[in-house]
XYZ file of C-alpha atoms in Angstrom:
738
model
C 163.210 -40.183 50.501
C 165.782 -41.233 48.549
C 164.341 -41.372 44.946
C 165.573 -43.986 42.231
C 165.004 -42.921 38.635
C 167.289 -45.670 37.154
C 165.385 -47.613 34.301
C 165.942 -51.028 35.889
C 165.712 -51.722 39.292
C 168.248 -53.772 41.180
C 166.383 -56.550 43.309
C 167.677 -54.821 46.276
C 165.107 -51.694 45.253
C 161.908 -53.610 46.574
C 160.242 -50.939 47.985
C 160.717 -47.540 48.884
C 163.282 -47.498 52.277
C 162.623 -44.158 54.603
C 165.733 -43.308 56.077
C 165.170 -40.047 58.244
C 166.493 -38.644 61.306
C 164.564 -38.924 64.758
C 164.237 -37.016 68.256
C 165.568 -39.012 70.888
C 163.885 -41.905 69.699
C 160.627 -40.258 68.971
C 158.693 -39.065 65.698
C 156.609 -35.798 66.167
C 153.846 -35.079 63.829
C 151.792 -31.678 63.267
C 147.950 -31.914 61.203
C 148.394 -29.754 58.312
C 145.880 -30.189 55.504
C 148.220 -28.171 52.818
C 148.456 -30.810 50.437
C 146.001 -30.458 47.417
C 143.939 -32.871 45.917
C 142.155 -32.720 42.547
C 139.221 -35.251 41.848
C 137.260 -35.103 38.253
C 138.773 -31.868 37.848
C 137.717 -30.383 41.199
C 140.315 -29.283 43.917
C 138.461 -31.027 47.203
C 137.760 -28.285 49.907
C 138.781 -30.478 52.861
C 140.302 -33.657 51.511
C 142.286 -34.961 54.499
C 139.033 -34.589 57.008
C 139.039 -38.276 57.462
C 135.415 -39.419 55.770
C 131.894 -39.192 57.197
C 129.507 -42.585 58.115
C 127.065 -41.742 60.936
C 126.696 -38.006 61.584
C 125.158 -35.969 63.908
C 124.611 -32.197 63.113
C 124.329 -29.286 65.228
C 125.752 -25.567 64.931
C 127.748 -23.598 67.764
C 129.722 -20.217 67.427
C 133.251 -21.954 67.517
C 135.999 -19.067 66.985
C 133.407 -16.145 68.512
C 132.513 -14.596 65.817
C 129.120 -14.435 66.745
C 128.154 -16.360 63.783
C 127.635 -20.169 64.468
C 129.822 -22.736 62.876
C 129.263 -26.505 62.605
C 129.572 -29.759 64.731
C 129.727 -32.860 63.384
C 129.743 -35.897 65.481
C 130.172 -38.986 63.716
C 129.025 -42.251 65.779
C 131.702 -44.204 63.856
C 134.741 -44.168 66.227
C 132.869 -41.388 68.459
C 134.671 -38.770 66.559
C 133.835 -35.248 66.446
C 134.539 -33.235 63.365
C 134.346 -29.019 63.656
C 134.203 -26.374 60.864
C 134.047 -22.558 60.355
C 132.032 -20.826 58.326
C 133.828 -18.707 55.362
C 132.037 -15.807 54.648
C 133.869 -14.432 51.969
C 134.012 -18.118 50.100
C 130.431 -18.845 51.109
C 131.510 -22.345 52.092
C 132.557 -24.179 55.001
C 136.026 -24.851 56.041
C 137.733 -27.658 57.903
C 138.852 -26.473 61.459
C 140.214 -29.461 63.117
C 142.020 -27.024 66.238
C 138.733 -26.700 67.916
C 138.146 -30.742 68.212
C 140.320 -31.403 71.064
C 138.383 -28.654 72.900
C 135.215 -30.810 73.508
C 135.080 -33.704 75.909
C 134.921 -36.845 75.135
C 131.595 -37.908 73.772
C 129.829 -41.518 73.095
C 126.902 -42.765 70.464
C 125.287 -39.329 70.216
C 125.633 -35.288 70.890
C 123.498 -32.635 70.154
C 124.346 -29.176 71.040
C 121.513 -26.858 72.387
C 121.773 -23.663 74.405
C 119.738 -24.931 77.923
C 120.300 -21.595 79.860
C 119.722 -19.121 77.427
C 122.946 -17.270 77.355
C 123.638 -17.553 73.777
C 126.404 -20.567 73.966
C 125.192 -23.776 72.888
C 125.697 -26.516 75.793
C 126.271 -30.239 75.002
C 123.573 -32.567 75.661
C 124.945 -36.289 75.006
C 124.818 -40.047 76.104
C 126.136 -40.996 78.988
C 125.610 -44.594 80.304
C 121.756 -45.076 80.271
C 120.773 -41.568 80.221
C 121.717 -37.707 79.227
C 124.890 -35.942 80.397
C 124.881 -31.923 79.981
C 128.009 -29.812 79.729
C 127.563 -26.046 80.221
C 129.267 -24.077 77.610
C 131.464 -21.759 79.934
C 133.543 -20.150 76.904
C 135.154 -16.757 77.859
C 137.763 -14.363 75.927
C 136.863 -16.868 72.561
C 138.294 -19.994 74.284
C 136.038 -22.547 74.180
C 135.559 -24.849 77.073
C 132.727 -27.038 78.678
C 131.844 -27.998 82.311
C 129.845 -31.007 82.950
C 127.032 -30.192 85.131
C 124.476 -33.557 85.314
C 126.355 -35.332 87.674
C 126.036 -37.549 86.277
C 123.102 -37.807 84.478
C 120.029 -35.667 83.999
C 117.168 -37.077 86.060
C 113.149 -36.661 85.672
C 110.418 -36.724 88.377
C 107.429 -38.891 87.790
C 104.791 -36.180 88.162
C 106.357 -34.853 91.230
C 107.013 -38.053 92.994
C 109.911 -41.042 92.122
C 113.234 -39.028 90.592
C 115.259 -41.242 88.311
C 117.772 -40.532 85.412
C 116.270 -39.675 81.949
C 116.863 -42.918 80.419
C 117.794 -42.912 76.616
C 119.095 -45.637 75.413
C 122.735 -45.571 73.310
C 121.031 -46.557 70.103
C 118.421 -43.649 70.060
C 118.717 -40.010 69.617
C 116.408 -38.027 71.749
C 114.679 -34.933 70.472
C 115.733 -31.707 72.503
C 113.469 -28.544 71.735
C 111.174 -26.190 73.716
C 108.211 -28.292 73.459
C 105.667 -26.129 75.187
C 106.957 -22.604 74.127
C 108.055 -21.388 77.715
C 111.778 -20.934 76.581
C 113.336 -23.760 78.653
C 114.730 -27.498 76.867
C 111.975 -29.887 77.247
C 112.953 -33.588 75.830
C 111.159 -36.291 73.492
C 112.445 -39.588 73.838
C 110.818 -43.092 73.096
C 110.057 -45.337 76.118
C 112.325 -48.320 77.642
C 109.902 -50.801 75.412
C 110.090 -48.508 72.678
C 106.700 -48.081 71.084
C 105.192 -44.771 72.731
C 106.979 -41.583 73.046
C 107.576 -39.910 76.849
C 107.561 -36.233 77.198
C 109.805 -34.961 79.813
C 108.667 -31.130 80.615
C 111.909 -28.701 82.040
C 110.033 -27.557 84.596
C 112.722 -24.724 85.358
C 110.133 -21.823 84.387
C 107.376 -23.145 85.756
C 109.537 -23.261 89.203
C 110.661 -19.721 88.874
C 114.385 -20.532 87.753
C 114.482 -18.830 84.295
C 115.541 -20.746 81.459
C 119.020 -21.268 83.887
C 118.302 -24.825 84.785
C 117.325 -28.348 84.013
C 114.132 -29.686 86.384
C 112.564 -32.235 84.430
C 109.438 -33.604 85.072
C 107.745 -36.885 83.289
C 104.811 -35.121 82.106
C 103.502 -37.637 79.318
C 103.890 -41.088 78.822
C 102.344 -41.118 75.521
C 102.750 -37.548 73.853
C 100.717 -37.678 70.687
C 99.047 -40.341 70.929
C 100.102 -43.088 69.103
C 102.005 -46.421 68.965
C 104.897 -47.541 66.675
C 105.326 -51.039 66.797
C 107.867 -51.408 64.692
C 107.718 -55.133 64.116
C 106.550 -55.230 59.760
C 106.164 -51.551 59.280
C 106.881 -48.227 60.716
C 103.688 -46.667 59.784
C 102.350 -45.603 63.651
C 98.747 -46.814 64.727
C 97.377 -43.367 65.501
C 94.752 -42.364 68.680
C 96.308 -44.632 71.001
C 94.240 -44.770 74.076
C 97.191 -44.898 76.358
C 95.715 -46.973 78.834
C 99.234 -46.382 81.012
C 99.411 -42.565 80.879
C 100.059 -40.468 84.045
C 96.974 -38.588 85.431
C 96.137 -35.662 83.720
C 98.783 -35.929 81.112
C 100.480 -32.584 79.806
C 101.528 -33.991 76.487
C 105.829 -39.950 75.519
C 111.267 -43.322 74.798
C 112.380 -45.796 72.278
C 115.141 -48.518 71.979
C 116.217 -47.859 68.361
C 114.556 -44.859 66.879
C 115.448 -41.056 66.431
C 113.091 -38.480 67.049
C 113.250 -34.806 65.705
C 110.083 -32.236 66.457
C 109.564 -29.214 64.563
C 106.832 -27.341 63.077
C 106.182 -28.584 59.672
C 103.117 -27.092 58.786
C 103.165 -23.331 60.183
C 100.274 -24.375 62.964
C 102.487 -23.507 65.638
C 102.756 -27.157 67.149
C 105.387 -28.952 67.273
C 105.292 -31.896 64.485
C 107.724 -34.961 64.482
C 110.254 -36.942 62.178
C 111.041 -40.542 63.112
C 114.047 -42.726 62.246
C 113.114 -46.421 63.143
C 116.157 -48.948 63.650
C 114.745 -51.566 61.013
C 113.687 -49.135 58.125
C 114.914 -46.807 55.417
C 112.574 -44.094 55.683
C 111.280 -41.192 57.826
C 107.919 -41.133 59.047
C 106.300 -37.224 59.495
C 104.082 -37.239 62.251
C 101.376 -34.021 61.999
C 99.946 -32.908 65.180
C 96.872 -31.254 65.623
C 96.778 -27.249 66.915
C 94.919 -27.912 70.181
C 96.821 -27.949 73.781
C 99.847 -26.349 72.432
C 102.047 -29.139 72.228
C 101.033 -30.636 75.455
C 98.101 -33.154 75.113
C 98.035 -33.144 71.545
C 96.846 -36.093 69.171
C 98.779 -37.084 66.048
C 96.273 -36.725 63.286
C 97.931 -37.717 60.155
C 101.539 -39.259 58.884
C 103.744 -39.602 56.005
C 105.889 -42.610 55.148
C 107.706 -41.057 52.033
C 108.711 -37.549 53.680
C 109.790 -35.307 52.290
C 106.552 -35.038 49.971
C 107.630 -33.410 46.252
C 111.008 -34.332 46.473
C 113.031 -37.485 46.363
C 111.918 -39.107 49.589
C 114.666 -40.544 52.416
C 115.353 -43.994 51.695
C 118.825 -44.538 53.667
C 119.965 -48.188 54.509
C 119.161 -48.227 57.535
C 118.016 -46.250 60.600
C 118.036 -42.554 59.527
C 118.335 -39.759 62.039
C 117.067 -36.360 61.269
C 118.638 -33.131 61.846
C 116.976 -29.498 61.228
C 120.174 -26.702 60.895
C 120.928 -23.934 58.748
C 123.796 -25.702 57.142
C 124.138 -23.971 54.125
C 123.868 -20.343 56.016
C 120.787 -18.359 54.542
C 119.267 -17.984 57.871
C 116.636 -20.685 57.148
C 116.780 -24.221 58.547
C 117.524 -26.948 56.605
C 117.052 -30.957 57.095
C 120.406 -33.336 57.377
C 119.210 -37.007 57.224
C 122.253 -39.961 58.196
C 121.787 -43.190 59.316
C 122.499 -43.946 62.931
C 124.627 -47.378 62.816
C 127.831 -46.859 63.386
C 128.572 -49.585 60.721
C 126.537 -51.755 58.265
C 124.767 -49.058 56.460
C 125.396 -46.263 53.841
C 128.910 -44.948 54.117
C 129.999 -42.959 50.806
C 126.646 -41.176 50.229
C 125.788 -41.202 54.056
C 124.500 -37.153 54.679
C 121.580 -36.594 53.003
C 120.914 -32.629 52.266
C 117.704 -31.111 51.771
C 117.688 -27.434 51.960
C 114.736 -25.390 52.845
C 113.222 -22.802 50.222
C 110.149 -21.596 52.733
C 110.668 -20.622 55.945
C 111.487 -22.274 59.380
C 108.077 -22.785 60.336
C 106.303 -23.363 56.725
C 109.267 -24.991 55.126
C 109.557 -26.374 52.059
C 112.324 -29.210 51.195
C 113.624 -30.084 48.470
C 116.799 -32.768 47.802
C 120.479 -31.635 47.047
C 122.825 -34.158 47.132
C 123.363 -38.055 49.228
C 127.374 -36.708 50.050
C 127.249 -33.308 51.509
C 130.683 -32.466 52.860
C 131.567 -35.973 51.633
C 132.027 -34.778 48.291
C 134.750 -32.664 49.522
C 136.961 -35.217 51.072
C 138.703 -38.497 50.553
C 135.988 -40.770 51.141
C 136.498 -44.588 50.032
C 133.126 -45.885 52.124
C 133.997 -47.838 55.241
C 137.878 -48.083 56.568
C 140.576 -46.719 54.090
C 144.223 -48.438 53.810
C 146.647 -45.708 52.845
C 149.806 -46.972 50.888
C 152.230 -44.097 49.575
C 154.295 -45.703 46.419
C 156.265 -44.072 43.352
C 154.034 -46.335 41.180
C 154.956 -44.615 37.657
C 158.882 -44.054 38.994
C 158.331 -39.999 38.449
C 160.262 -39.644 41.868
C 157.138 -38.729 43.639
C 154.819 -40.545 46.041
C 151.291 -41.962 44.995
C 148.682 -42.920 47.187
C 146.982 -45.771 46.929
C 144.074 -46.518 49.591
C 142.177 -49.628 49.631
C 138.811 -50.287 52.178
C 136.912 -52.375 53.588
C 134.016 -51.463 50.985
C 131.380 -48.901 49.846
C 128.159 -50.565 51.016
C 125.201 -50.967 48.884
C 122.362 -53.901 49.033
C 123.559 -55.381 45.442
C 126.737 -56.316 46.497
C 128.052 -59.763 47.679
C 127.939 -59.209 51.589
C 126.320 -55.313 51.227
C 130.004 -54.192 50.358
C 132.321 -53.486 47.119
C 135.703 -52.980 47.715
C 138.227 -51.115 45.581
C 141.587 -49.257 45.463
C 141.789 -45.828 44.799
C 144.870 -44.027 42.932
C 145.440 -40.318 43.576
C 148.708 -39.708 41.389
C 151.022 -37.184 42.805
C 151.258 -34.633 40.000
C 152.853 -31.980 42.228
C 156.570 -31.393 43.223
C 158.959 -32.789 45.522
C 158.497 -30.169 48.084
C 154.923 -29.402 47.170
C 153.141 -32.532 46.465
C 149.822 -32.457 44.757
C 147.271 -35.420 44.314
C 145.105 -36.170 41.526
C 142.299 -38.588 41.261
C 143.105 -41.318 38.853
C 140.487 -44.200 39.481
C 138.622 -45.628 42.704
C 139.029 -49.334 41.218
C 142.927 -49.805 40.351
C 143.759 -52.937 38.396
C 140.105 -53.528 38.061
C 139.919 -54.931 41.651
C 136.187 -54.712 42.387
C 135.398 -56.948 39.201
C 137.407 -60.190 40.650
C 135.176 -61.361 43.437
C 137.174 -60.922 46.307
C 135.424 -60.715 49.357
C 135.684 -56.962 51.237
C 138.519 -55.234 53.092
C 141.119 -54.879 50.420
C 144.727 -54.029 51.649
C 147.600 -53.442 49.231
C 151.058 -53.665 49.741
C 153.903 -53.072 46.775
C 157.261 -54.966 46.012
C 159.043 -56.301 43.346
C 158.207 -60.409 44.314
C 159.664 -62.055 41.317
C 162.721 -60.275 40.899
C 162.319 -58.676 37.137
C 162.897 -55.575 38.103
C 159.584 -53.895 38.396
C 156.866 -53.752 41.036
C 154.006 -56.087 42.051
C 151.188 -56.375 44.207
C 149.837 -58.542 46.822
C 146.268 -57.603 48.541
C 144.930 -58.861 51.915
C 141.187 -59.486 52.296
C 139.176 -59.913 55.696
C 138.921 -63.522 55.429
C 142.511 -63.626 56.285
C 143.990 -64.401 53.024
C 146.474 -63.147 50.222
C 146.543 -62.684 46.351
C 149.381 -61.971 44.205
C 149.291 -59.616 41.130
C 152.043 -59.643 38.849
C 153.146 -56.285 37.012
C 153.293 -57.419 32.935
C 154.180 -53.377 31.953
C 157.158 -52.897 29.443
C 157.295 -49.296 30.648
C 158.803 -48.196 34.412
C 156.182 -45.335 34.036
C 153.286 -47.396 34.437
C 151.642 -50.780 36.037
C 149.854 -53.672 34.303
C 148.581 -55.936 37.128
C 147.127 -58.958 36.704
C 145.951 -61.564 39.071
C 148.269 -64.602 38.594
C 147.994 -66.316 42.316
C 144.481 -66.604 44.079
C 144.977 -67.603 47.841
C 148.687 -67.733 48.158
C 150.210 -70.399 49.610
C 153.326 -71.238 52.214
C 156.283 -73.110 51.900
C 154.505 -76.695 53.185
C 151.261 -76.142 50.661
C 148.775 -74.331 53.008
C 146.709 -71.482 52.361
C 148.511 -68.349 54.449
C 145.258 -67.670 56.364
C 145.486 -65.047 59.421
C 142.161 -65.501 60.396
C 140.162 -61.865 59.820
C 141.216 -59.060 58.335
C 145.021 -59.452 56.402
C 146.672 -56.631 56.405
C 150.055 -57.162 54.697
C 153.406 -55.482 54.336
C 156.788 -56.704 52.074
C 159.644 -55.805 53.822
C 163.015 -57.048 53.563
C 163.172 -57.880 57.437
C 165.896 -60.139 58.154
C 167.779 -58.004 55.720
C 168.676 -61.301 52.942
C 167.749 -59.232 50.184
C 164.309 -61.154 49.739
C 160.921 -59.578 50.548
C 158.951 -60.823 53.988
C 155.756 -60.655 54.592
C 154.157 -59.321 57.935
C 150.789 -59.309 58.093
C 148.234 -58.115 60.927
C 145.008 -59.021 61.539
C 141.577 -58.267 63.502
C 142.972 -59.955 66.463
C 145.724 -57.458 66.805
C 148.979 -59.330 66.359
C 151.587 -59.851 63.624
C 152.297 -62.668 61.713
C 155.820 -63.176 60.283
C 156.350 -65.195 57.277
C 159.943 -65.531 56.191
C 160.794 -65.690 52.180
C 162.648 -68.948 52.266
C 162.840 -68.814 48.322
C 164.821 -66.846 45.950
C 164.443 -63.197 44.535
C 162.728 -64.627 41.382
C 160.768 -67.445 43.505
C 159.342 -66.566 46.765
C 158.456 -69.308 49.396
C 157.364 -68.159 52.688
C 157.515 -69.911 55.703
C 155.436 -69.247 59.008
C 157.857 -68.317 61.735
C 155.536 -66.667 64.082
C 152.117 -65.728 64.973
C 153.143 -63.917 67.772
C 155.812 -61.859 66.046
C 157.864 -59.177 68.402
C 155.455 -60.013 71.210
C 153.136 -57.325 69.749
C 149.344 -57.288 70.763
C 147.616 -54.018 70.086
C 144.007 -55.496 71.142
C 142.534 -53.926 74.702
C 142.594 -56.037 77.481
C 138.872 -56.192 77.215
C 138.512 -57.336 73.812
C 140.506 -59.559 71.136
C 139.696 -57.040 68.165
C 143.177 -55.541 67.814
C 142.929 -54.844 63.771
C 146.704 -54.339 63.507
C 147.996 -52.799 60.564
C 152.105 -52.633 60.395
C 154.801 -50.512 58.733
C 158.172 -50.367 58.695
C 161.192 -48.218 57.567
C 164.709 -47.380 58.599
C 165.839 -44.598 60.722
C 169.087 -42.714 59.794
C 170.962 -45.093 61.341
C 169.839 -48.241 59.852
C 168.089 -49.349 62.340
C 164.161 -51.017 61.511
C 161.293 -49.102 62.902
C 157.823 -50.630 63.541
C 154.814 -49.060 63.879
C 151.310 -50.430 64.268
C 148.103 -49.143 63.771
C 145.160 -50.362 65.822
C 141.222 -50.346 66.348
C 141.339 -47.947 69.185
C 143.023 -45.229 67.067
C 146.518 -45.593 68.755
C 149.774 -45.916 66.465
C 152.152 -47.492 68.388
C 155.813 -47.404 67.760
C 158.144 -50.238 68.191
C 161.914 -50.736 68.230
C 164.602 -53.171 68.972
C 164.022 -55.615 65.809
C 167.123 -55.867 64.073
C 168.863 -59.248 65.486
C 166.009 -60.020 67.681
C 163.441 -61.407 65.086
C 162.514 -64.180 67.653
C 162.320 -61.959 70.821
C 159.928 -59.410 71.928
C 160.257 -55.613 70.551
C 160.488 -53.017 72.244
C 157.528 -50.049 72.634
C 158.603 -46.708 72.581
C 155.340 -44.593 72.513
C 152.429 -44.207 71.360
C 151.222 -41.621 68.604
C 148.926 -39.748 70.557
C 150.299 -36.115 70.366
C 148.363 -34.337 67.428
C 147.596 -37.857 65.665
C 143.577 -38.143 66.612
C 142.571 -39.670 63.087
C 140.328 -42.047 64.290
C 139.181 -46.022 65.015
C 140.754 -48.574 63.051
C 144.100 -46.556 62.649
C 145.731 -47.727 59.219
C 149.284 -45.671 58.833
C 151.830 -45.276 55.867
C 154.740 -43.291 56.083
C 156.887 -41.009 53.547
C 158.681 -37.772 53.250
C 156.566 -36.170 50.798
C 158.073 -32.084 51.249
C 161.083 -33.318 50.835
C 162.140 -31.960 54.258
C 164.207 -35.238 55.112
C 161.636 -36.011 58.010
C 159.145 -38.640 57.768
C 155.088 -37.792 57.225
C 152.560 -39.776 58.129
C 148.844 -40.284 56.358
C 146.379 -42.332 58.555
C 143.416 -43.922 57.537
C 140.687 -44.651 59.460
C 137.033 -46.272 60.207
C 135.039 -43.572 58.819
C 136.742 -44.357 55.355
C 138.973 -41.163 55.023
C 142.770 -40.636 55.277
C 144.258 -37.687 57.575
C 147.621 -35.900 57.028
C 150.355 -35.514 59.551
C 153.719 -33.583 58.757
C 156.793 -34.784 60.502
C 158.625 -32.264 62.734
C 161.591 -31.890 65.045
C 159.880 -29.269 67.505
C 159.327 -31.483 70.373
C 157.751 -28.293 72.441
C 154.622 -26.113 71.847
C 151.118 -27.280 72.498
C 152.131 -30.058 75.648
C 153.488 -26.747 77.418
C 150.519 -25.010 76.790
C 148.301 -27.631 77.993
C 150.137 -27.793 81.093
C 149.749 -23.860 81.879
C 145.848 -24.747 82.178
C 146.005 -27.728 84.420
C 146.318 -27.886 88.068
C 148.715 -31.594 88.055
C 150.755 -31.935 91.456
C 153.232 -35.022 91.782
C 154.368 -36.196 95.215
C 156.561 -36.586 97.101
C 159.025 -35.604 93.940
C 161.865 -37.260 93.877
C 159.925 -40.035 95.189
C 161.688 -43.244 96.333
C 158.597 -45.526 96.059
C 155.282 -44.635 95.735
C 154.170 -41.672 93.202
C 150.951 -39.711 93.990
C 148.722 -37.865 91.672
C 146.612 -35.027 92.546
C 144.730 -33.491 89.493
C 141.126 -32.543 88.066
C 142.522 -33.661 84.728
C 140.351 -36.821 83.787
C 143.296 -38.683 82.217
C 142.669 -42.207 80.637
C 146.223 -43.518 80.381
C 149.765 -43.074 82.140
C 153.205 -43.867 80.486
C 156.397 -43.596 81.954
C 159.806 -43.131 79.606
C 163.235 -43.086 80.607
C 165.445 -39.857 79.370
C 165.857 -41.844 76.148
C 162.310 -42.237 74.989
C 161.726 -45.718 75.962
C 158.832 -47.029 77.383
C 159.264 -48.305 80.918
C 155.736 -48.881 82.493
C 152.334 -47.692 81.569
C 148.679 -48.458 82.592
C 145.214 -47.255 83.162
C 144.282 -44.175 85.192
C 145.601 -44.554 89.022
C 146.515 -41.873 91.132
C 148.959 -43.795 92.649
C 152.095 -45.381 91.010
C 154.971 -47.971 92.257
C 158.224 -46.438 91.455
C 160.148 -48.804 93.970
C 161.408 -50.849 91.283
C 162.973 -48.213 88.930
C 166.540 -47.337 88.839
C 167.536 -43.886 90.223
C 167.093 -41.170 87.454
C 164.969 -38.434 85.563
C 161.413 -39.891 84.081
C 159.221 -38.654 82.178
C 154.977 -39.395 83.063
C 152.917 -38.826 79.940
C 148.977 -38.522 81.179
C 147.013 -38.586 78.536
C 143.512 -38.366 77.605
C 141.453 -38.353 74.475
C 141.707 -34.646 74.334
C 144.873 -34.039 75.947
C 148.321 -35.387 76.502
C 150.417 -33.649 79.250
C 153.989 -34.478 80.273
C 155.738 -33.647 83.430
C 159.332 -34.721 84.729
C 159.741 -37.046 87.891
C 162.393 -38.133 89.984
C 163.287 -41.548 91.285
C 165.892 -41.454 94.096
C 166.809 -43.515 96.863
C 168.461 -41.890 99.487
């Protein structure tokens, strides 16, 4: 990046202009979490994980070292995060290299060893039920095979067979309830008031524990009723008039279930979370019947006793895992809502000072794992900008807001500042404030997204913020020194050249950039619908006047076909030949690259590619670019819906992992060369395809298809990219009309 160290700025230095080489029109990035971040005097352990909101915790051996590691599934964005245990430092280390080895999962996921081979398998949501992926890892290579085809089934006392229904909003309990060695299921009924017991009959049928053969053994397990209207206190000793004959041991839309022995009597007790409440209810079973048809005889609505009770707004879920690796299972609680709940204190850790069968839980912290990462609540909007003119890019992070019931609309929005205290080649970010320019005191609605530039022509850098309600606000810099900023709010609800309030609908995401190259900063504004708005500066360098030129700028629309929510977040810079490059983040997590802007501001831009390879940061992706390590190649920081940021270094290496993925996948394209229809034969379950010409220009794309018509293509060589959430495969195809 070109650095400017003059005492006075000229009007042309409005924003850092990035000029970096590109490879055939494409940009390649590699995830590296090597940049250190210091906050409140301590170096963060894994700052670039990307935040946590609504987590589910399981253990699994990821690296084949005979020690279980950590699998974290976040309901927000259906995100998988993996950590390995560092025994020498007695801590978790973030290990993103294992995340892509898991299948695409949705809503809830629990790892359990169902076939007693010592390897954790996956139980997770599939449409209206449970799906199972068997762990078939060998030689240290993590691999899973889908086996439930498509559901786990359960028979009603040997009769009718149906899928074992679990709502996507629930979390069931998957545990050995009857003590026979195989995994049973406790889940609330579709009516949501009684707990069903689905007994695994694998052992009883002589299969051992290597099968999943379920039978509805009790429609009212524990003999209790949960009304869930004005209280989550359960009605005990329910008569269960609709139970099965000879019940053995009961599914709820809006509940989380965990079974464990709380009082060392050998019988499973329960921890229940409810969609409408903040607390966890502990239900204590009697010790008769060995979990088959016992009754809940007592309850505690302020669990755990003797320490800070769980109070998570709202809908807490419980997870019983040894998360500090001392050999004793602890408890972690987190909200089971993707949004509208705790988002920065959303991982409550209770250490077990007792034993697994006679636990004693003590509250340790509300931000387990989160305290070691950049975490700004819901949605992170990063901006790289050298605010103190020392030649180093600093990091600003806006957000939708920190959740709190005492805030307006339950959110308090801020901008965090991490100053770059490192060097040109070795950046090091140091936390300065989580409330830059005292934004939180000014009464703005949630969803604060900053952009910087000299908008009044006085030689220093000012700030404009967008808000959730689609409007813009101007902060003027009155600092007498170029090494600091003194911003004050000078314009609320910025007007256009007709005197009307600039309002793009919802979620205004602005960037100041001289798009028409006339020496004045214009405004490009993303929004919730996924399009871009172009406001041209019709004023002067010192007195801007913005005119709406297009609400569909460049024909850009990053929303999916089934929804109007796109959450477009634009970023612009120039490449090494002075061509303007546009990257747009989106709700689905893709970051899309557009070219063809220069001289074509009234036309449609060219989509070159989607940054899918190695750039998996999470939903509502918000990109910012800059050369962080002074190697002349643009780097990328991406914010996401979970309220964190991830970092990807630019690279010229265009080979590596795509070829490695191809080696393990049988993909046949025929006929190839083709003069018309291209057929695809593969077991690779890709979601989308994209075809590029030899210059990297996108020619055609679409969703999963095994036949693609190329009859209107010109003769030549093309690349077809098949992409799933976890893998991207590229193959060469030839179009030739004989």
